[in-house]
Short mmCIF file of C-alpha atoms and ligand atoms in Angstrom, two decimals:
data_model
loop_
_atom_site.label_atom_id
_atom_site.label_comp_id
_atom_site.label_asym_id
_atom_site.label_seq_id
_atom_site.Cartn_x
_atom_site.Cartn_y
_atom_site.Cartn_z
CA UNK F 1 127.93 138.33 -16.34
CA UNK F 2 130.78 139.61 -17.47
CA UNK F 3 130.22 142.59 -19.36
CA UNK F 4 134.36 143.58 -18.98
CA UNK F 5 133.93 147.23 -18.25
CA UNK F 6 131.84 149.14 -15.17
CA UNK F 7 128.39 150.15 -17.47
CA UNK F 8 128.52 146.18 -19.43
CA UNK F 9 125.65 144.36 -17.72
CA UNK F 10 126.27 142.26 -20.53
CA UNK F 11 128.17 140.87 -23.76
CA UNK F 12 126.10 139.14 -25.98
CA UNK F 13 128.71 138.36 -29.59
CA UNK F 14 126.67 138.13 -32.71
CA UNK F 15 128.33 136.34 -35.69
CA UNK F 16 126.70 137.06 -38.66
CA UNK F 17 125.23 139.77 -39.72
CA UNK F 18 122.75 139.88 -43.08
CA UNK F 19 119.38 140.56 -41.63
CA UNK F 20 118.61 138.29 -39.41
CA UNK F 21 121.81 139.19 -37.17
CA UNK F 22 121.43 142.41 -37.89
CA UNK F 23 118.11 142.47 -37.02
CA UNK F 24 118.66 140.70 -33.58
CA UNK F 25 121.60 142.56 -32.96
CA UNK F 26 120.03 146.95 -33.41
CA UNK F 27 116.99 145.23 -31.22
CA UNK F 28 118.74 143.65 -28.62
CA UNK F 29 120.57 147.51 -27.97
CA UNK F 30 117.58 148.70 -28.61
CA UNK F 31 115.15 146.52 -25.86
CA UNK F 32 118.89 146.56 -22.98
CA UNK F 33 121.50 150.04 -23.61
CA UNK F 34 123.15 148.87 -20.90
CA UNK F 35 124.29 145.56 -23.32
CA UNK F 36 127.46 145.36 -25.23
CA UNK F 37 125.74 143.54 -28.07
CA UNK F 38 128.53 142.57 -30.90
CA UNK F 39 127.86 142.32 -34.93
CA UNK F 40 130.92 139.93 -36.09
CA UNK F 41 130.56 139.80 -39.96
CA UNK F 42 132.95 138.76 -42.39
CA UNK F 43 131.61 141.03 -45.04
CA UNK F 44 131.83 144.57 -45.98
CA UNK F 45 128.67 145.89 -44.86
CA UNK F 46 126.29 144.56 -42.43
CA UNK F 47 122.17 143.75 -42.61
CA UNK F 48 122.53 142.48 -46.04
CA UNK F 49 123.77 139.26 -46.70
CA UNK F 50 123.40 137.58 -49.69
CA UNK F 51 120.35 137.59 -49.89
CA UNK F 52 120.53 141.59 -50.35
CA UNK F 53 123.76 142.25 -51.16
CA UNK F 54 124.56 140.21 -54.47
CA UNK F 55 121.55 141.59 -55.81
CA UNK F 56 120.60 142.96 -58.96
CA UNK F 57 118.86 146.53 -59.45
CA UNK F 58 116.09 144.09 -61.22
CA UNK F 59 116.14 141.95 -58.89
CA UNK F 60 112.36 142.79 -56.96
CA UNK F 61 111.07 141.30 -53.52
CA UNK F 62 109.50 138.37 -54.23
CA UNK F 63 106.61 140.08 -50.98
CA UNK F 64 105.51 143.69 -50.92
CA UNK F 65 107.53 146.42 -49.56
CA UNK F 66 104.21 145.99 -46.67
CA UNK F 67 105.40 142.33 -45.56
CA UNK F 68 109.42 143.47 -45.58
CA UNK F 69 108.20 145.44 -42.18
CA UNK F 70 110.47 144.31 -39.45
CA UNK F 71 109.81 146.54 -36.52
CA UNK F 72 112.66 149.62 -36.68
CA UNK F 73 112.12 152.98 -36.91
CA UNK F 74 111.21 154.22 -39.17
CA UNK F 75 109.24 151.03 -41.23
CA UNK F 76 111.03 150.58 -44.26
CA UNK F 77 107.95 152.25 -46.41
CA UNK F 78 108.15 155.35 -44.15
CA UNK F 79 111.53 155.36 -45.34
CA UNK F 80 111.50 154.58 -48.66
CA UNK F 81 109.33 157.31 -48.95
CA UNK F 82 111.82 160.10 -47.60
CA UNK F 83 114.70 158.64 -49.18
CA UNK F 84 114.53 160.12 -53.15
CA UNK F 85 116.98 157.83 -54.67
CA UNK F 86 114.79 154.64 -52.91
CA UNK F 87 111.38 156.20 -53.66
CA UNK F 88 113.04 157.27 -58.37
CA UNK F 89 114.16 153.22 -57.83
CA UNK F 90 110.31 152.43 -56.69
CA UNK F 91 109.11 154.12 -59.84
CA UNK F 92 108.23 151.61 -62.14
CA UNK F 93 107.06 148.76 -58.72
CA UNK F 94 104.32 151.46 -58.19
CA UNK F 95 103.41 152.24 -61.72
CA UNK F 96 102.27 148.44 -61.64
CA UNK F 97 100.53 148.66 -58.01
CA UNK F 98 98.65 152.00 -59.02
CA UNK F 99 101.25 154.00 -56.83
CA UNK F 100 100.78 152.22 -53.64
CA UNK F 101 103.14 152.19 -51.59
CA UNK F 102 103.21 149.32 -49.82
CA UNK F 103 102.13 146.26 -51.75
CA UNK F 104 105.20 147.72 -54.67
CA UNK F 105 107.65 144.69 -55.00
CA UNK F 106 110.64 147.14 -54.34
CA UNK F 107 113.71 146.00 -55.67
CA UNK F 108 115.13 143.93 -53.68
CA UNK F 109 118.77 145.97 -53.02
CA UNK F 110 116.58 148.98 -51.52
CA UNK F 111 115.82 146.75 -48.93
CA UNK F 112 119.20 146.01 -48.12
CA UNK F 113 119.93 149.61 -48.00
CA UNK F 114 117.76 150.14 -45.64
CA UNK F 115 118.85 148.33 -43.12
CA UNK F 116 122.18 149.16 -44.39
CA UNK F 117 121.15 152.06 -42.67
CA UNK F 118 119.16 151.55 -40.08
CA UNK F 119 122.59 149.42 -38.77
CA UNK F 120 125.48 152.22 -39.62
CA UNK F 121 122.35 154.75 -37.13
CA UNK F 122 122.18 152.92 -34.38
CA UNK F 123 126.09 151.55 -34.82
CA UNK F 124 128.04 152.97 -31.10
CA UNK F 125 132.19 153.40 -31.11
CA UNK F 126 132.47 153.97 -27.76
CA UNK F 127 134.26 151.77 -25.36
CA UNK F 128 130.91 150.56 -23.19
CA UNK F 129 127.41 149.46 -23.61
CA UNK F 130 125.94 149.66 -27.05
CA UNK F 131 126.47 148.24 -30.80
CA UNK F 132 129.90 147.73 -32.60
CA UNK F 133 131.14 145.44 -35.71
CA UNK F 134 134.30 143.33 -35.72
CA UNK F 135 135.14 142.49 -39.11
CA UNK F 136 136.48 138.40 -38.84
CA UNK F 137 135.25 135.46 -39.48
CA UNK F 138 134.43 133.76 -36.98
CA UNK F 139 135.44 130.23 -36.35
CA UNK F 140 135.39 128.74 -32.84
CA UNK F 141 134.56 129.68 -29.48
CA UNK F 142 135.93 128.65 -26.82
CA UNK F 143 133.98 127.93 -23.12
CA UNK F 144 134.72 128.59 -20.19
CA UNK F 145 133.83 131.27 -17.35
CA UNK F 146 132.98 133.56 -20.45
CA UNK F 147 132.94 132.54 -24.23
CA UNK F 148 135.76 133.31 -26.61
CA UNK F 149 135.04 133.92 -30.37
CA UNK F 150 138.28 132.94 -31.66
CA UNK F 151 138.27 134.81 -35.77
CA UNK F 152 140.90 133.18 -38.90
CA UNK F 153 142.57 136.52 -38.39
CA UNK F 154 143.78 135.20 -34.35
CA UNK F 155 141.86 137.66 -33.00
CA UNK F 156 138.96 136.93 -30.44
CA UNK F 157 136.10 138.23 -28.89
CA UNK F 158 134.88 137.41 -25.02
CA UNK F 159 131.31 137.77 -24.88
CA UNK F 160 128.21 136.42 -21.88
CA UNK F 161 125.86 135.36 -24.70
CA UNK F 162 126.76 133.79 -28.31
CA UNK F 163 124.00 133.97 -31.13
CA UNK F 164 124.62 132.30 -34.40
CA UNK F 165 122.90 134.93 -37.18
CA UNK F 166 125.37 132.48 -39.53
CA UNK F 167 122.67 132.67 -41.90
CA UNK F 168 122.65 130.41 -45.43
CA UNK F 169 125.53 128.49 -46.85
CA UNK F 170 127.03 128.18 -50.38
CA UNK F 171 125.12 124.74 -51.53
CA UNK F 172 126.96 121.78 -52.13
CA UNK F 173 128.39 119.96 -54.80
CA UNK F 174 125.91 118.04 -55.97
CA UNK F 175 126.35 114.04 -56.39
CA UNK F 176 125.99 111.71 -59.48
CA UNK F 177 128.40 111.36 -62.53
CA UNK F 178 131.58 112.74 -63.59
CA UNK F 179 132.36 114.30 -59.98
CA UNK F 180 135.23 116.23 -62.46
CA UNK F 181 133.53 117.98 -63.16
CA UNK F 182 132.94 120.13 -59.84
CA UNK F 183 136.79 120.70 -60.42
CA UNK F 184 136.95 122.32 -63.25
CA UNK F 185 137.07 125.76 -64.88
CA UNK F 186 133.11 124.96 -66.48
CA UNK F 187 131.67 124.72 -62.38
CA UNK F 188 130.53 127.60 -60.85
CA UNK F 189 130.28 125.97 -57.04
CA UNK F 190 127.98 128.68 -55.44
CA UNK F 191 126.15 131.29 -57.93
CA UNK F 192 125.98 133.73 -54.32
CA UNK F 193 130.22 134.01 -55.07
CA UNK F 194 131.34 137.01 -56.10
CA UNK F 195 132.95 135.80 -59.49
CA UNK F 196 130.87 133.62 -59.69
CA UNK F 197 129.01 135.48 -63.53
CA UNK F 198 132.47 137.33 -63.88
CA UNK F 199 133.86 135.55 -67.07
CA UNK F 200 130.89 133.69 -69.12
CA UNK F 201 131.00 134.99 -72.79
CA UNK F 202 127.45 136.22 -74.01
CA UNK F 203 126.97 133.41 -75.73
CA UNK F 204 127.58 131.55 -73.64
CA UNK F 205 125.00 128.19 -73.53
CA UNK F 206 124.43 128.28 -69.55
CA UNK F 207 123.58 124.46 -67.24
CA UNK F 208 121.04 125.99 -64.94
CA UNK F 209 121.42 122.66 -61.91
CA UNK F 210 117.86 123.75 -59.80
CA UNK F 211 114.61 125.75 -60.76
CA UNK F 212 113.81 127.59 -58.04
CA UNK F 213 114.10 130.72 -57.04
CA UNK F 214 118.11 130.68 -58.05
CA UNK F 215 118.14 129.99 -60.75
CA UNK F 216 115.46 132.41 -61.89
CA UNK F 217 117.38 134.83 -60.37
CA UNK F 218 120.67 133.99 -62.12
CA UNK F 219 119.02 133.54 -65.04
CA UNK F 220 117.09 137.31 -64.65
CA UNK F 221 121.17 138.93 -63.34
CA UNK F 222 122.47 136.66 -66.94
CA UNK F 223 119.47 138.64 -68.85
CA UNK F 224 120.49 141.52 -67.58
CA UNK F 225 124.17 141.04 -67.86
CA UNK F 226 122.83 141.22 -71.94
CA UNK F 227 123.72 137.41 -72.15
CA UNK F 228 121.88 136.04 -75.13
CA UNK F 229 123.19 132.09 -74.70
CA UNK F 230 120.92 129.49 -75.02
CA UNK F 231 119.88 128.31 -70.49
CA UNK F 232 119.16 125.10 -69.88
CA UNK F 233 117.50 124.75 -66.04
CA UNK F 234 116.74 121.04 -65.18
CA UNK F 235 115.85 119.82 -62.05
CA UNK F 236 114.19 116.37 -61.09
CA UNK F 237 110.37 117.63 -61.53
CA UNK F 238 111.44 121.03 -63.87
CA UNK F 239 108.52 122.48 -60.96
CA UNK F 240 109.08 126.42 -61.01
CA UNK F 241 107.89 128.75 -58.22
CA UNK F 242 104.84 130.55 -58.93
CA UNK F 243 103.20 133.87 -59.41
CA UNK F 244 102.41 136.22 -56.84
CA UNK F 245 99.16 137.57 -57.38
CA UNK F 246 96.55 140.45 -55.71
CA UNK F 247 93.29 140.53 -53.65
CA UNK F 248 90.96 138.77 -52.39
CA UNK F 249 91.24 137.86 -48.29
CA UNK F 250 91.12 133.69 -47.56
CA UNK F 251 90.09 132.78 -43.33
CA UNK F 252 93.28 130.80 -41.29
CA UNK F 253 91.81 127.36 -41.33
CA UNK F 254 94.14 125.62 -39.09
CA UNK F 255 93.99 126.34 -35.98
CA UNK F 256 93.08 124.26 -32.81
CA UNK F 257 93.52 121.04 -34.57
CA UNK F 258 96.43 120.93 -37.05
CA UNK F 259 96.91 118.74 -39.79
CA UNK F 260 97.82 114.78 -37.98
CA UNK F 261 100.09 114.58 -41.49
CA UNK F 262 100.91 115.37 -43.61
CA UNK F 263 98.97 114.16 -46.16
CA UNK F 264 96.19 115.29 -43.82
CA UNK F 265 97.85 118.59 -45.09
CA UNK F 266 97.66 118.05 -48.41
CA UNK F 267 93.82 116.88 -48.76
CA UNK F 268 92.83 120.11 -46.72
CA UNK F 269 95.23 122.05 -49.22
CA UNK F 270 93.43 120.51 -52.14
CA UNK F 271 89.50 121.32 -50.45
CA UNK F 272 90.59 125.15 -49.27
CA UNK F 273 91.89 125.88 -52.50
CA UNK F 274 89.05 123.87 -54.63
CA UNK F 275 86.87 126.17 -52.61
CA UNK F 276 88.42 129.44 -52.96
CA UNK F 277 88.84 129.52 -56.48
CA UNK F 278 85.09 128.62 -56.38
CA UNK F 279 84.48 131.56 -55.01
CA UNK F 280 86.89 133.74 -57.52
CA UNK F 281 89.83 133.53 -54.60
CA UNK F 282 93.44 133.49 -55.67
CA UNK F 283 94.90 129.85 -54.54
CA UNK F 284 97.20 132.48 -53.52
CA UNK F 285 94.93 133.53 -50.08
CA UNK F 286 95.08 130.06 -49.11
CA UNK F 287 98.84 129.53 -48.80
CA UNK F 288 98.77 132.55 -46.89
CA UNK F 289 96.58 131.77 -44.71
CA UNK F 290 98.01 128.48 -43.57
CA UNK F 291 100.95 130.56 -43.02
CA UNK F 292 100.77 131.80 -39.12
CA UNK F 293 100.32 127.56 -38.84
CA UNK F 294 103.25 126.01 -39.80
CA UNK F 295 105.90 125.61 -37.31
CA UNK F 296 103.44 124.20 -35.05
CA UNK F 297 102.11 121.42 -37.85
CA UNK F 298 106.11 121.47 -38.13
CA UNK F 299 106.84 121.00 -34.14
CA UNK F 300 103.24 118.47 -33.71
CA UNK F 301 104.57 115.59 -37.18
CA UNK F 302 107.44 113.05 -35.97
CA UNK F 303 110.26 112.39 -37.68
CA UNK F 304 108.51 109.84 -40.16
CA UNK F 305 106.02 112.85 -41.13
CA UNK F 306 108.64 115.01 -41.69
CA UNK F 307 110.60 113.17 -43.75
CA UNK F 308 107.50 111.57 -45.35
CA UNK F 309 107.12 115.78 -46.31
CA UNK F 310 110.45 116.07 -47.79
CA UNK F 311 110.14 113.47 -49.65
CA UNK F 312 106.81 113.81 -51.11
CA UNK F 313 105.63 117.49 -50.71
CA UNK F 314 108.50 119.58 -50.00
CA UNK F 315 109.00 120.39 -54.19
CA UNK F 316 105.09 121.06 -54.33
CA UNK F 317 105.12 122.79 -51.36
CA UNK F 318 108.13 125.08 -51.49
CA UNK F 319 106.98 126.29 -54.98
CA UNK F 320 103.54 127.35 -53.86
CA UNK F 321 104.79 129.06 -50.81
CA UNK F 322 108.31 131.01 -52.09
CA UNK F 323 106.66 132.48 -55.46
CA UNK F 324 107.86 135.56 -57.35
CA UNK F 325 107.00 139.06 -58.17
CA UNK F 326 104.66 138.87 -60.18
CA UNK F 327 107.29 141.48 -62.96
CA UNK F 328 110.04 138.55 -62.25
CA UNK F 329 107.51 135.75 -63.45
CA UNK F 330 106.68 137.83 -66.93
CA UNK F 331 109.99 138.43 -67.45
CA UNK F 332 111.00 135.08 -66.72
CA UNK F 333 108.25 133.46 -68.71
CA UNK F 334 109.23 135.67 -71.50
CA UNK F 335 112.64 134.09 -71.75
CA UNK F 336 110.92 130.66 -72.15
CA UNK F 337 108.56 132.30 -74.47
CA UNK F 338 111.40 132.99 -76.96
CA UNK F 339 113.71 129.74 -76.29
CA UNK F 340 116.26 131.00 -74.57
CA UNK F 341 115.51 129.54 -72.12
CA UNK F 342 114.69 125.66 -71.70
CA UNK F 343 113.43 124.12 -68.30
CA UNK F 344 113.09 121.02 -68.25
CA UNK F 345 112.16 118.01 -65.32
CA UNK F 346 114.76 115.22 -65.62
CA UNK F 347 118.38 114.70 -64.25
CA UNK F 348 122.46 114.31 -65.76
CA UNK F 349 123.32 110.85 -66.82
CA UNK F 350 126.93 112.23 -67.89
CA UNK F 351 129.00 114.96 -68.51
CA UNK F 352 132.13 114.51 -70.76
CA UNK F 353 134.53 117.57 -71.44
CA UNK F 354 134.80 118.21 -74.68
CA UNK F 355 136.53 120.56 -77.77
CA UNK F 356 140.30 119.22 -77.60
CA UNK F 357 142.22 119.11 -74.37
CA UNK F 358 138.79 119.72 -72.57
CA UNK F 359 138.99 123.38 -73.60
CA UNK F 360 135.63 123.82 -75.18
CA UNK F 361 133.63 122.94 -72.92
CA UNK F 362 131.10 120.40 -71.30
CA UNK F 363 128.55 117.80 -72.76
CA UNK F 364 125.80 117.50 -70.63
CA UNK F 365 123.50 113.44 -71.17
CA UNK F 366 120.57 113.78 -68.92
CA UNK F 367 117.33 111.38 -68.86
CA UNK F 368 113.81 112.87 -69.17
CA UNK F 369 111.31 112.42 -66.64
CA UNK F 370 108.94 110.20 -68.21
CA UNK F 371 111.77 108.72 -70.50
CA UNK F 372 114.19 109.67 -73.13
CA UNK F 373 116.88 110.62 -73.44
CA UNK F 374 118.80 114.98 -74.15
CA UNK F 375 121.68 116.21 -74.11
CA UNK F 376 123.70 119.99 -73.57
CA UNK F 377 126.21 121.55 -74.57
CA UNK F 378 127.60 123.69 -72.48
CA UNK F 379 130.31 126.49 -71.27
CA UNK F 380 129.37 126.38 -67.75
CA UNK F 381 127.63 124.80 -65.74
CA UNK F 382 125.56 126.76 -62.62
CA UNK F 383 124.73 125.04 -59.05
CA UNK F 384 121.19 127.18 -58.11
CA UNK F 385 120.28 123.26 -55.51
CA UNK F 386 119.44 126.87 -52.86
CA UNK F 387 121.67 126.62 -50.18
CA UNK F 388 123.26 123.78 -48.17
CA UNK F 389 121.37 122.01 -44.16
CA UNK F 390 122.59 118.97 -43.75
CA UNK F 391 125.63 119.94 -41.18
CA UNK F 392 126.60 116.42 -39.48
CA UNK F 393 129.84 116.63 -42.28
CA UNK F 394 130.04 120.05 -43.52
CA UNK F 395 133.77 121.23 -42.97
CA UNK F 396 132.53 124.84 -42.33
CA UNK F 397 135.26 126.21 -39.89
CA UNK F 398 132.82 127.50 -36.58
CA UNK F 399 129.97 124.86 -37.78
CA UNK F 400 132.96 121.66 -37.48
CA UNK F 401 134.73 123.33 -34.47
CA UNK F 402 130.82 123.17 -32.50
CA UNK F 403 129.87 120.66 -33.54
CA UNK F 404 133.18 118.26 -32.25
CA UNK F 405 132.98 119.82 -29.25
CA UNK F 406 129.81 118.33 -28.93
CA UNK F 407 128.15 121.90 -28.48
CA UNK F 408 126.11 121.50 -31.33
CA UNK F 409 123.63 118.73 -33.46
CA UNK F 410 123.59 119.03 -36.26
CA UNK F 411 119.60 117.43 -36.70
CA UNK F 412 118.18 114.11 -38.34
CA UNK F 413 116.75 115.25 -41.59
CA UNK F 414 119.70 117.07 -42.19
CA UNK F 415 118.28 120.31 -42.22
CA UNK F 416 120.78 122.11 -38.97
CA UNK F 417 121.45 121.94 -36.31
CA UNK F 418 118.88 121.13 -33.11
CA UNK F 419 117.33 123.98 -31.12
CA UNK F 420 114.90 124.94 -28.66
CA UNK F 421 113.98 128.47 -28.99
CA UNK F 422 116.74 129.36 -30.11
CA UNK F 423 118.61 128.23 -27.91
CA UNK F 424 121.57 125.14 -29.04
CA UNK F 425 121.39 121.51 -28.18
CA UNK F 426 124.20 119.45 -27.25
CA UNK F 427 125.50 116.04 -27.65
CA UNK F 428 124.02 115.60 -24.64
CA UNK F 429 120.47 116.84 -25.39
CA UNK F 430 120.81 119.54 -22.98
CA UNK F 431 119.53 123.25 -24.09
CA UNK F 432 122.28 125.70 -23.51
CA UNK F 433 121.26 129.45 -21.79
CA UNK F 434 124.97 130.66 -23.91
CA UNK F 435 124.52 129.70 -26.92
CA UNK F 436 121.37 130.37 -29.58
CA UNK F 437 120.97 130.57 -33.32
CA UNK F 438 119.17 131.86 -35.56
CA UNK F 439 117.40 132.14 -39.27
CA UNK F 440 118.67 128.89 -41.46
CA UNK F 441 120.46 126.83 -38.71
CA UNK F 442 117.05 126.58 -36.76
CA UNK F 443 115.31 124.93 -40.26
CA UNK F 444 114.66 121.69 -37.92
CA UNK F 445 112.56 122.93 -35.35
CA UNK F 446 111.11 126.24 -37.15
CA UNK F 447 110.34 125.01 -40.76
CA UNK F 448 109.80 127.64 -42.96
CA UNK F 449 112.56 130.61 -41.51
CA UNK F 450 113.54 131.37 -44.31
CA UNK F 451 112.04 134.67 -45.21
CA UNK F 452 112.15 137.91 -43.46
CA UNK F 453 108.43 138.00 -41.64
CA UNK F 454 109.29 134.12 -39.90
CA UNK F 455 112.63 135.37 -38.67
CA UNK F 456 111.52 138.23 -37.52
CA UNK F 457 109.36 137.05 -35.28
CA UNK F 458 112.35 134.68 -34.19
CA UNK F 459 114.05 137.70 -33.88
CA UNK F 460 111.70 139.00 -31.30
CA UNK F 461 111.45 136.35 -29.05
CA UNK F 462 115.27 136.54 -28.67
CA UNK F 463 115.78 139.66 -27.68
CA UNK F 464 112.66 139.70 -25.72
CA UNK F 465 113.99 136.42 -24.36
CA UNK F 466 117.65 138.08 -23.43
CA UNK F 467 116.68 141.22 -22.70
CA UNK F 468 114.75 139.60 -19.49
CA UNK F 469 118.12 138.24 -19.08
CA UNK F 470 118.83 139.15 -14.87
CA UNK F 471 115.25 140.64 -14.35
CA UNK F 472 112.33 138.31 -12.93
CA UNK F 473 111.22 135.82 -16.55
CA UNK F 474 106.90 135.82 -17.14
CA UNK F 475 106.23 132.17 -18.09
CA UNK F 476 107.71 131.27 -21.40
CA UNK F 477 104.70 130.59 -24.22
CA UNK F 478 106.04 128.14 -26.27
CA UNK F 479 105.65 128.63 -29.86
CA UNK F 480 102.11 129.26 -31.11
CA UNK F 481 100.37 129.84 -34.74
CA UNK F 482 99.00 133.57 -32.66
CA UNK F 483 102.89 134.87 -33.13
CA UNK F 484 102.68 134.75 -36.74
CA UNK F 485 98.74 136.18 -37.34
CA UNK F 486 100.84 139.16 -38.72
CA UNK F 487 102.50 137.13 -41.76
CA UNK F 488 99.18 136.09 -43.06
CA UNK F 489 97.54 138.80 -44.91
CA UNK F 490 97.55 139.96 -47.51
CA UNK F 491 100.80 138.95 -49.09
C1 FAD C 1 117.78 135.15 -53.71
C2 FAD C 1 117.67 135.38 -52.50
C3 FAD C 1 116.08 136.70 -52.55
C4 FAD C 1 115.73 136.14 -51.52
N1 FAD C 1 114.46 137.38 -51.44
C5 FAD C 1 113.69 137.20 -50.44
C6 FAD C 1 112.09 138.10 -49.76
O1 FAD C 1 112.02 138.96 -51.58
N2 FAD C 1 111.48 138.16 -48.95
C7 FAD C 1 111.93 137.76 -47.87
O2 FAD C 1 110.97 137.51 -47.67
N3 FAD C 1 112.80 136.45 -47.98
C8 FAD C 1 113.96 136.88 -49.44
N4 FAD C 1 115.16 135.72 -48.70
C9 FAD C 1 114.87 135.69 -47.62
C10 FAD C 1 115.62 135.65 -46.36
O3 FAD C 1 114.86 137.35 -46.32
C11 FAD C 1 117.26 135.49 -46.63
O4 FAD C 1 117.09 134.17 -46.07
C12 FAD C 1 117.50 136.48 -45.20
O5 FAD C 1 117.92 136.70 -45.74
C13 FAD C 1 118.15 135.42 -44.80
O6 FAD C 1 119.54 136.39 -43.52
P1 FAD C 1 120.25 136.05 -42.62
O7 FAD C 1 121.22 136.55 -42.16
O8 FAD C 1 119.46 134.93 -41.55
O9 FAD C 1 121.36 135.13 -43.13
P2 FAD C 1 122.69 135.15 -44.46
O10 FAD C 1 121.73 136.63 -45.30
O11 FAD C 1 122.94 134.21 -45.72
O12 FAD C 1 123.42 136.30 -43.23
C14 FAD C 1 124.64 135.68 -42.56
C15 FAD C 1 125.21 136.63 -42.60
O13 FAD C 1 126.59 135.65 -41.72
C16 FAD C 1 127.98 136.26 -42.04
N5 FAD C 1 128.39 135.22 -41.57
C17 FAD C 1 128.47 133.65 -42.26
N6 FAD C 1 129.20 132.81 -41.02
C18 FAD C 1 129.76 132.78 -40.57
C19 FAD C 1 131.17 133.76 -39.86
N7 FAD C 1 131.92 131.82 -39.58
N8 FAD C 1 132.01 135.18 -39.55
C20 FAD C 1 131.41 135.82 -40.20
N9 FAD C 1 130.55 136.12 -39.85
C21 FAD C 1 129.90 135.13 -40.37
C22 FAD C 1 127.52 135.77 -43.87
O14 FAD C 1 129.10 136.84 -44.74
C23 FAD C 1 126.50 136.86 -44.27
O15 FAD C 1 126.62 138.00 -43.78
C24 FAD C 1 115.13 135.89 -50.05
C25 FAD C 1 117.24 135.48 -50.15
C26 FAD C 1 118.25 134.56 -51.39
C27 FAD C 1 119.29 133.72 -51.29
#
């Protein structure tokens, strides 16, 4: 290992300082005080990323506080208890949970405050080992005796190991008719960009493409900013995320025998949900009980079966698996009931500029699922179709650089990069011992790697693997449902 300094055993560069990268860096620096761990983050704040940075006070975590414990000291709940300002912001959430902090749905911004605080406490500004921060955008990696990470401003960070934690990418422009819209002032390509909602007039009618959690977030953000205009949320099926429900417990029902196909999984869930309902247990507990087994099920399926799942079951899976906090669901439902927000199933057939020189807005014509045509006039069309996952052609400089050098391989299903237990797989199908990935990039091998509990499991596995580098290595055990046992209960 080249440590660049007598007391540095190895240098690990982490590209991306959102939850995945920041948590990994803090934990690795704690496990190996003789390592230099450098987090390269293009944004100003570490530990937040999009989810816990670009959020309004009204945005709540979509799981209770207890599910956001990530193995840091103090834990999230204890940190909230000790921070008067944070505890004050928990008022409505605590009122809902009867004063029970672990089961409360906290404002999302507080989790960002917590992680940012924990990273700041761990940072070292001395030369030598410890956790360091570099502000910059990584645009390429040159593999030599060390890995030279190139930044867009011309600087270079040399490391023995690089961990990519670049997270959620901005959505891609939806395909379909009238691509002129995507180059016009009416289109918002990335709902998380800092200026995304900047010049929307309170009375502007808004079309949201997509009906998932991103749409829920943006609708509530608009509402909190005083928006009064009509909103139409449109997706092929018009499915909106379900809400959490507290109470009950359901035993693990997927253990040794994994469902052999998506159809078997569907039947198994239907049976279990019917039994749970008959026993007066919310169906949500069935999903929670299955959650630890999801990565193992995914990995056991063939490419064809995975494709089948994505085409046929994914939309329904997503709205049941990724749920809204009850208060968020109530606000969203109230907007629908008031007539301000319409959720529709269908697809756009054309966009047409309206008004003098096409400056007044966009006429949207869409086919309603099940038959019929409808129209909506919008001043903004916001792309809420979710993060881009397919990396085969995306122009993000770092990904393109790794892909062009054959150091990273986009997967066949367009979900991310090929990895084996977080190690990048190159174009000759060899797992790297120097390049690793965490979070969304690794979706092809984990499937569920979006939420914090899964990310925390993945982070711990990679910390353990890299921390024992250079020492006698205990046998790596393959990823198993037991690794996730902690995830199910009580969500
Ligand atoms: C709106 C929203 C709400 C969510 N709510 C919850 C919730 O309540 N509970 C839950 O469990 N999960 C939730 N999630 C899911 C999950 O927590 C996030 O997706 C998670 O934060 C992902 O973290 P990440 O670090 O992998 O990626 P990101 O948060 O996307 O962070 C990646 C970071 O990398 C940086 N970066 C990217 N490329 C480069 C580069 N080339 N050079 C330098 N820096 C770079 C970015 O600036 C960014 O800070 C939510 C997600 C979203 C989007």
